[in-house]
Tab-separated table of C-alpha atoms and ligand atoms in Angstrom:
chain	number	residue	atom	x	y	z
Q	1	MET	CA	-18.206	12.325	-1.887
Q	2	SER	CA	-18.455	11.474	1.412
Q	3	LYS	CA	-15.806	9.709	2.836
Q	4	ILE	CA	-15.390	5.294	2.438
Q	5	THR	CA	-15.687	3.499	5.683
Q	6	ILE	CA	-15.121	0.093	6.387
Q	7	GLN	CA	-18.654	-0.813	6.218
Q	8	ASP	CA	-18.582	0.395	2.602
Q	9	ILE	CA	-15.215	-1.900	2.158
Q	10	LEU	CA	-17.230	-4.677	3.784
Q	11	ARG	CA	-20.686	-4.302	1.086
Q	12	ARG	CA	-18.785	-4.228	-1.609
Q	13	LYS	CA	-17.781	-7.645	-1.127
Q	14	GLN	CA	-21.045	-9.158	0.599
Q	15	LYS	CA	-24.039	-7.169	-1.135
Q	16	GLU	CA	-22.683	-5.073	-4.119
Q	17	HIS	CA	-20.257	-7.852	-5.727
Q	18	ARG	CA	-18.219	-5.011	-6.620
Q	19	ASN	CA	-13.943	-5.200	-6.733
Q	20	ILE	CA	-12.080	-2.983	-4.880
Q	21	ALA	CA	-9.487	-0.538	-6.072
Q	22	VAL	CA	-6.162	-0.476	-3.889
Q	23	LEU	CA	-3.273	2.111	-4.529
Q	24	THR	CA	-0.351	3.165	-2.347
Q	25	ALA	CA	0.117	6.932	-2.211
Q	26	TYR	CA	3.210	8.500	0.270
Q	27	ASP	CA	2.926	12.520	-0.466
Q	28	PHE	CA	0.179	15.084	-0.713
Q	29	PRO	CA	-0.035	15.685	-4.672
Q	30	PHE	CA	-0.039	12.276	-5.450
Q	31	ALA	CA	-2.747	11.194	-2.981
Q	32	LYS	CA	-4.987	13.986	-4.245
Q	33	LEU	CA	-5.322	12.616	-7.521
Q	34	VAL	CA	-5.431	8.988	-6.558
Q	35	ASP	CA	-8.063	9.937	-4.597
Q	36	GLU	CA	-9.727	12.354	-7.108
Q	37	ALA	CA	-9.212	9.534	-9.826
Q	38	GLY	CA	-11.895	7.300	-7.416
Q	39	ILE	CA	-9.471	4.976	-5.728
Q	40	ASP	CA	-11.158	3.087	-2.625
Q	41	ILE	CA	-7.851	2.708	-0.879
Q	42	VAL	CA	-4.924	4.844	-0.026
Q	43	LEU	CA	-2.358	2.575	1.532
Q	44	VAL	CA	0.410	4.274	2.813
Q	45	GLY	CA	2.347	1.840	2.339
Q	46	ASP	CA	5.969	0.579	4.364
Q	47	SER	CA	7.842	0.407	0.455
Q	48	LEU	CA	7.845	3.873	1.258
Q	49	GLY	CA	11.186	2.853	2.002
Q	50	MET	CA	12.492	1.733	-1.193
Q	51	VAL	CA	10.048	3.772	-3.566
Q	52	CYS	CA	10.882	6.906	-1.699
Q	53	LEU	CA	13.782	6.728	0.654
Q	54	GLY	CA	16.530	4.884	-1.359
Q	55	TYR	CA	16.822	1.556	0.782
Q	56	ASP	CA	16.734	-1.961	-0.837
Q	57	SER	CA	14.205	-3.115	1.643
Q	58	THR	CA	11.446	-1.930	3.805
Q	59	LEU	CA	13.220	-3.492	7.459
Q	60	PRO	CA	14.752	-0.193	8.203
Q	61	VAL	CA	11.473	2.033	7.671
Q	62	THR	CA	10.514	4.069	10.682
Q	63	MET	CA	8.010	4.926	12.471
Q	64	GLU	CA	8.750	8.702	12.294
Q	65	ASP	CA	9.455	7.945	8.582
Q	66	MET	CA	5.581	6.463	8.027
Q	67	LEU	CA	4.572	9.361	10.123
Q	68	HIS	CA	5.742	12.016	8.215
Q	69	HIS	CA	4.292	10.377	5.051
Q	70	VAL	CA	0.840	9.314	6.379
Q	71	LYS	CA	-0.250	12.878	7.516
Q	72	PRO	CA	0.177	14.353	4.056
Q	73	VAL	CA	-1.602	11.648	3.237
Q	74	SER	CA	-4.427	12.164	5.019
Q	75	ARG	CA	-4.756	15.629	4.267
Q	76	ALA	CA	-5.257	15.504	0.870
Q	77	VAL	CA	-7.969	12.743	0.451
Q	78	LYS	CA	-11.147	13.147	0.964
Q	79	HIS	CA	-13.152	10.396	-0.227
Q	80	ALA	CA	-11.044	6.669	-0.131
Q	81	LEU	CA	-10.366	5.456	3.281
Q	82	VAL	CA	-6.610	5.620	4.822
Q	83	VAL	CA	-4.553	2.682	5.595
Q	84	ALA	CA	-1.338	3.331	7.281
Q	85	ASP	CA	1.285	0.161	7.164
Q	86	MET	CA	2.833	-0.492	10.131
Q	87	PRO	CA	6.684	-0.626	9.595
Q	88	PHE	CA	9.386	-3.792	10.992
Q	89	GLY	CA	9.410	-3.548	14.951
Q	90	SER	CA	6.567	-1.882	15.482
Q	91	TYR	CA	3.796	-4.190	16.717
Q	92	GLN	CA	6.314	-6.876	18.190
Q	93	THR	CA	4.366	-7.233	21.479
Q	94	VAL	CA	0.642	-5.807	22.090
Q	95	GLY	CA	1.805	-2.961	23.868
Q	96	SER	CA	3.720	-1.302	20.963
Q	97	ALA	CA	0.886	-2.472	18.479
Q	98	LEU	CA	-1.892	-0.601	20.344
Q	99	HIS	CA	0.476	2.673	21.218
Q	100	ASN	CA	2.040	2.717	17.607
Q	101	ALA	CA	-1.870	2.552	15.905
Q	102	LYS	CA	-3.249	5.013	18.058
Q	103	ARG	CA	-0.230	7.118	16.683
Q	104	PHE	CA	-1.158	6.546	13.511
Q	105	ILE	CA	-4.757	7.232	13.891
Q	106	LYS	CA	-4.654	10.128	16.236
Q	107	GLU	CA	-1.519	12.088	14.764
Q	108	GLY	CA	-1.275	10.743	10.763
Q	109	GLY	CA	-5.355	11.055	10.501
Q	110	ALA	CA	-5.640	7.403	9.090
Q	111	GLN	CA	-8.606	5.642	9.602
Q	112	ALA	CA	-7.307	2.069	9.704
Q	113	VAL	CA	-3.577	-0.020	9.965
Q	114	LYS	CA	-1.734	-2.568	8.171
Q	115	LEU	CA	-0.043	-5.732	9.967
Q	116	GLU	CA	1.880	-8.476	8.147
Q	117	GLY	CA	1.462	-12.435	9.359
Q	118	GLY	CA	-0.830	-14.492	10.993
Q	119	GLU	CA	-0.164	-16.626	13.990
Q	120	ARG	CA	2.254	-15.215	15.113
Q	121	ILE	CA	0.361	-11.371	15.561
Q	122	LEU	CA	-3.391	-13.142	16.064
Q	123	ASP	CA	-3.134	-11.212	19.642
Q	124	GLN	CA	-2.162	-7.875	18.547
Q	125	VAL	CA	-4.683	-7.725	15.476
Q	126	LYS	CA	-7.301	-9.436	18.343
Q	127	SER	CA	-6.100	-6.375	20.830
Q	128	LEU	CA	-6.318	-3.612	18.145
Q	129	VAL	CA	-9.752	-4.542	16.858
Q	130	ARG	CA	-10.798	-4.620	20.501
Q	131	ALA	CA	-9.634	-1.209	21.437
Q	132	GLY	CA	-11.460	0.329	18.146
Q	133	PHE	CA	-8.686	0.165	15.356
Q	134	PRO	CA	-9.267	-1.432	11.822
Q	135	VAL	CA	-6.929	-3.646	10.534
Q	136	MET	CA	-6.001	-4.927	7.393
Q	137	GLY	CA	-4.052	-8.096	7.429
Q	138	HIS	CA	-1.489	-8.909	5.020
Q	139	LEU	CA	-0.466	-12.783	4.239
Q	140	GLY	CA	1.849	-14.583	1.291
Q	141	MET	CA	4.960	-12.525	0.746
Q	142	LEU	CA	5.648	-10.769	3.314
Q	143	PRO	CA	8.255	-7.920	2.787
Q	144	GLN	CA	8.974	-7.687	6.620
Q	145	SER	CA	10.284	-11.294	6.595
Q	146	ILE	CA	12.494	-11.319	3.521
Q	147	ARG	CA	15.380	-11.953	5.660
Q	148	LYS	CA	13.870	-15.535	7.065
Q	149	ILE	CA	11.691	-16.482	3.604
Q	150	GLY	CA	15.625	-16.120	1.573
Q	151	GLY	CA	14.061	-12.653	-0.402
Q	152	TYR	CA	10.761	-11.716	-2.806
Q	153	LYS	CA	9.483	-15.059	-3.430
Q	154	VAL	CA	5.637	-16.831	-4.446
Q	155	GLN	CA	4.805	-17.892	-1.062
Q	156	GLY	CA	2.265	-21.313	-0.680
Q	157	LYS	CA	3.485	-23.134	-3.683
Q	158	THR	CA	3.328	-26.391	-1.948
Q	159	LYS	CA	0.456	-28.373	-0.206
Q	160	ASP	CA	1.436	-27.694	3.722
Q	161	GLU	CA	2.468	-23.581	2.809
Q	162	ALA	CA	-1.037	-23.399	0.586
Q	163	ASN	CA	-2.467	-24.394	3.702
Q	164	GLN	CA	-0.962	-22.723	6.474
Q	165	ILE	CA	-1.289	-19.372	4.479
Q	166	PHE	CA	-5.272	-20.583	4.103
Q	167	GLY	CA	-5.503	-21.297	7.863
Q	168	GLU	CA	-4.693	-18.196	8.785
Q	169	ALA	CA	-6.654	-15.908	6.643
Q	170	LEU	CA	-9.657	-17.274	8.849
Q	171	GLU	CA	-7.737	-16.770	11.239
Q	172	LEU	CA	-7.441	-12.780	10.612
Q	173	GLU	CA	-10.876	-13.033	10.180
Q	174	ARG	CA	-12.031	-14.349	12.977
Q	175	ALA	CA	-9.293	-11.185	14.762
Q	176	GLY	CA	-11.778	-8.764	13.974
Q	177	ALA	CA	-9.790	-7.749	10.381
Q	178	PHE	CA	-11.644	-6.071	7.867
Q	179	ALA	CA	-9.757	-6.891	4.719
Q	180	ILE	CA	-6.264	-9.031	3.996
Q	181	VAL	CA	-3.888	-8.215	1.420
Q	182	LEU	CA	-2.320	-11.637	-0.477
Q	183	GLU	CA	0.660	-11.221	-1.800
Q	184	CYS	CA	2.844	-13.164	-4.133
Q	185	VAL	CA	0.523	-16.438	-4.086
Q	186	PRO	CA	-0.743	-18.496	-6.572
Q	187	ASN	CA	-4.389	-17.547	-8.380
Q	188	SER	CA	-5.662	-20.932	-7.007
Q	189	LEU	CA	-4.833	-20.203	-3.486
Q	190	ALA	CA	-6.359	-16.520	-3.805
Q	191	LYS	CA	-9.286	-17.652	-5.201
Q	192	ARG	CA	-9.463	-20.219	-2.270
Q	193	ILE	CA	-9.124	-17.596	0.371
Q	194	THR	CA	-11.224	-14.881	-1.631
Q	195	LYS	CA	-14.160	-18.028	-1.757
Q	196	LYS	CA	-13.804	-19.019	1.996
Q	197	LEU	CA	-14.150	-15.115	3.687
Q	198	ASN	CA	-16.453	-12.932	4.161
Q	199	ILE	CA	-14.362	-10.189	4.695
Q	200	PRO	CA	-12.670	-8.394	1.109
Q	201	THR	CA	-9.243	-10.057	-0.037
Q	202	ILE	CA	-7.038	-7.126	-1.832
Q	203	GLY	CA	-4.357	-8.963	-4.101
Q	204	ILE	CA	-0.823	-8.117	-5.578
Q	205	GLY	CA	0.327	-10.719	-7.672
Q	206	ALA	CA	-2.222	-13.273	-6.305
Q	207	GLY	CA	-4.706	-13.154	-10.377
Q	208	PRO	CA	-7.581	-11.979	-11.195
Q	209	ASP	CA	-10.071	-13.537	-8.297
Q	210	THR	CA	-9.225	-11.624	-5.572
Q	211	ASP	CA	-12.012	-8.914	-4.455
Q	212	GLY	CA	-9.774	-6.485	-4.826
Q	213	GLN	CA	-6.422	-5.284	-6.462
Q	214	VAL	CA	-3.208	-3.284	-4.997
Q	215	LEU	CA	-0.025	-2.048	-6.787
Q	216	VAL	CA	2.854	0.559	-5.311
Q	217	LEU	CA	1.623	3.639	-7.304
Q	218	HIS	CA	5.250	4.724	-8.782
Q	219	ASP	CA	5.557	0.688	-10.076
Q	220	LEU	CA	1.626	1.496	-12.394
Q	221	LEU	CA	3.252	5.376	-13.164
Q	222	GLY	CA	6.185	3.844	-14.715
Q	223	PHE	CA	9.275	4.565	-12.710
Q	224	ARG	CA	12.198	2.756	-13.279
Q	225	SER	CA	14.183	2.783	-10.005
Q	226	GLN	CA	13.716	-0.751	-9.050
Q	227	VAL	CA	13.100	-4.445	-10.711
Q	228	ARG	CA	9.577	-4.283	-12.131
Q	229	PRO	CA	7.155	-7.464	-10.782
Q	230	ARG	CA	5.954	-9.458	-13.162
Q	231	PHE	CA	2.753	-8.657	-12.072
Q	232	VAL	CA	2.569	-4.809	-12.208
Q	233	ARG	CA	1.166	-3.259	-15.115
Q	234	CYS	CA	2.773	0.201	-16.228
Q	235	TYR	CA	-0.003	2.734	-17.340
Q	236	ALA	CA	2.048	5.519	-17.997
Q	237	ASP	CA	5.714	6.196	-18.397
Q	238	LEU	CA	6.511	8.708	-15.989
Q	239	ASP	CA	9.912	7.800	-16.019
Q	240	SER	CA	10.666	8.917	-19.474
Q	241	VAL	CA	8.219	11.993	-19.191
Q	242	ILE	CA	10.024	13.265	-16.482
Q	243	ARG	CA	13.521	12.624	-17.968
Q	244	LYS	CA	12.639	14.464	-21.066
Q	245	ALA	CA	11.480	17.553	-19.531
Q	246	VAL	CA	13.858	17.717	-17.159
Q	247	THR	CA	16.574	17.725	-20.300
Q	248	ARG	CA	14.788	20.238	-21.871
Q	249	TYR	CA	14.659	22.520	-18.858
Q	250	ARG	CA	18.574	21.898	-18.990
Q	251	GLN	CA	19.028	22.641	-22.375
Q	252	ASP	CA	16.647	25.714	-22.428
Q	253	VAL	CA	18.802	27.172	-19.445
Q	254	LEU	CA	22.577	26.317	-21.330
Q	255	ARG	CA	21.561	27.908	-24.016
Q	256	ARG	CA	19.756	31.142	-22.471
Q	257	LYS	CA	16.079	29.640	-23.864
Q	258	PHE	CA	14.200	30.270	-20.451
Q	259	PRO	CA	13.188	32.313	-19.046
Q	260	SER	CA	11.755	34.607	-22.155
Q	261	LEU	CA	11.118	37.852	-21.593
Q	262	GLU	CA	7.035	37.566	-20.730
Q	263	GLU	CA	8.487	35.203	-18.147
Q	264	SER	CA	10.276	37.929	-16.654
Q	265	PHE	CA	9.199	41.063	-14.512
Q	266	LYS	CA	10.100	44.541	-16.151
Q	267	GLY	CA	11.729	46.779	-14.363
S	301	KIV	O1	4.140	-1.708	1.319
S	301	KIV	C1	2.966	-1.774	0.383
S	301	KIV	O2	3.483	-0.786	-0.514
S	301	KIV	C2	2.221	-3.002	0.733
S	301	KIV	C3	1.418	-3.414	-0.346
S	301	KIV	C4	2.291	-3.533	-1.924
S	301	KIV	C5	0.363	-3.970	-0.172
S	301	KIV	O3	2.118	-3.854	1.707
């Protein structure tokens, strides 16, 4: 199977009318499984901070943290498009956005970058696109802005907020973004944006009418280390699978039932 391109992603919406399946991954073995299952886009999200690094928000995640995880994901993925999430503080100016996006593409092996925000980051998006970096936008509930918005809350509920997000989606498309993540917005707003844009919308907590869906892999797999938002559907219960396996191993070691002679070397 050949590598999915930006043009393939645009074609899914514009010609094939086929939904786009996106998942996060943060390391080699999980990224390989996700890719082999046929996912279209693998996002190395800055949710890394909460899922793998034990932070209580995405704010402390650094470029070095992200690169450390983008590299093995890029090595594992043979088919999907790999998108690297630009962490908080890494795209405050056009210069820093260009510098850090270049690192993700050249050192990390990603095919595109994702930035959170609308109006505030249009210059960065335009400059990145002009310089040849494919950009995925991200609107609605922006985890990097939780200090400003006061927590993980649905955005775009009032008419003014909805119009602001709608306008920013149009601006991001005009600036050259190839897709936009819509996080935690009402279904009706996501539907309105999706109808209006030529580029695909990828929803998370945005209802069924977007052009694609994204979830955090560990939420979908049923790891229970974090609060589970209402929009998550668990497709497995790896939390209890792993707990049971580790408990059985511990018991076998304590009772001298592991290893057996078959699992040992003869002298
Ligand atoms: O960081 C992340 O995983 C994300 C997705 C949830 C969209 O931004």
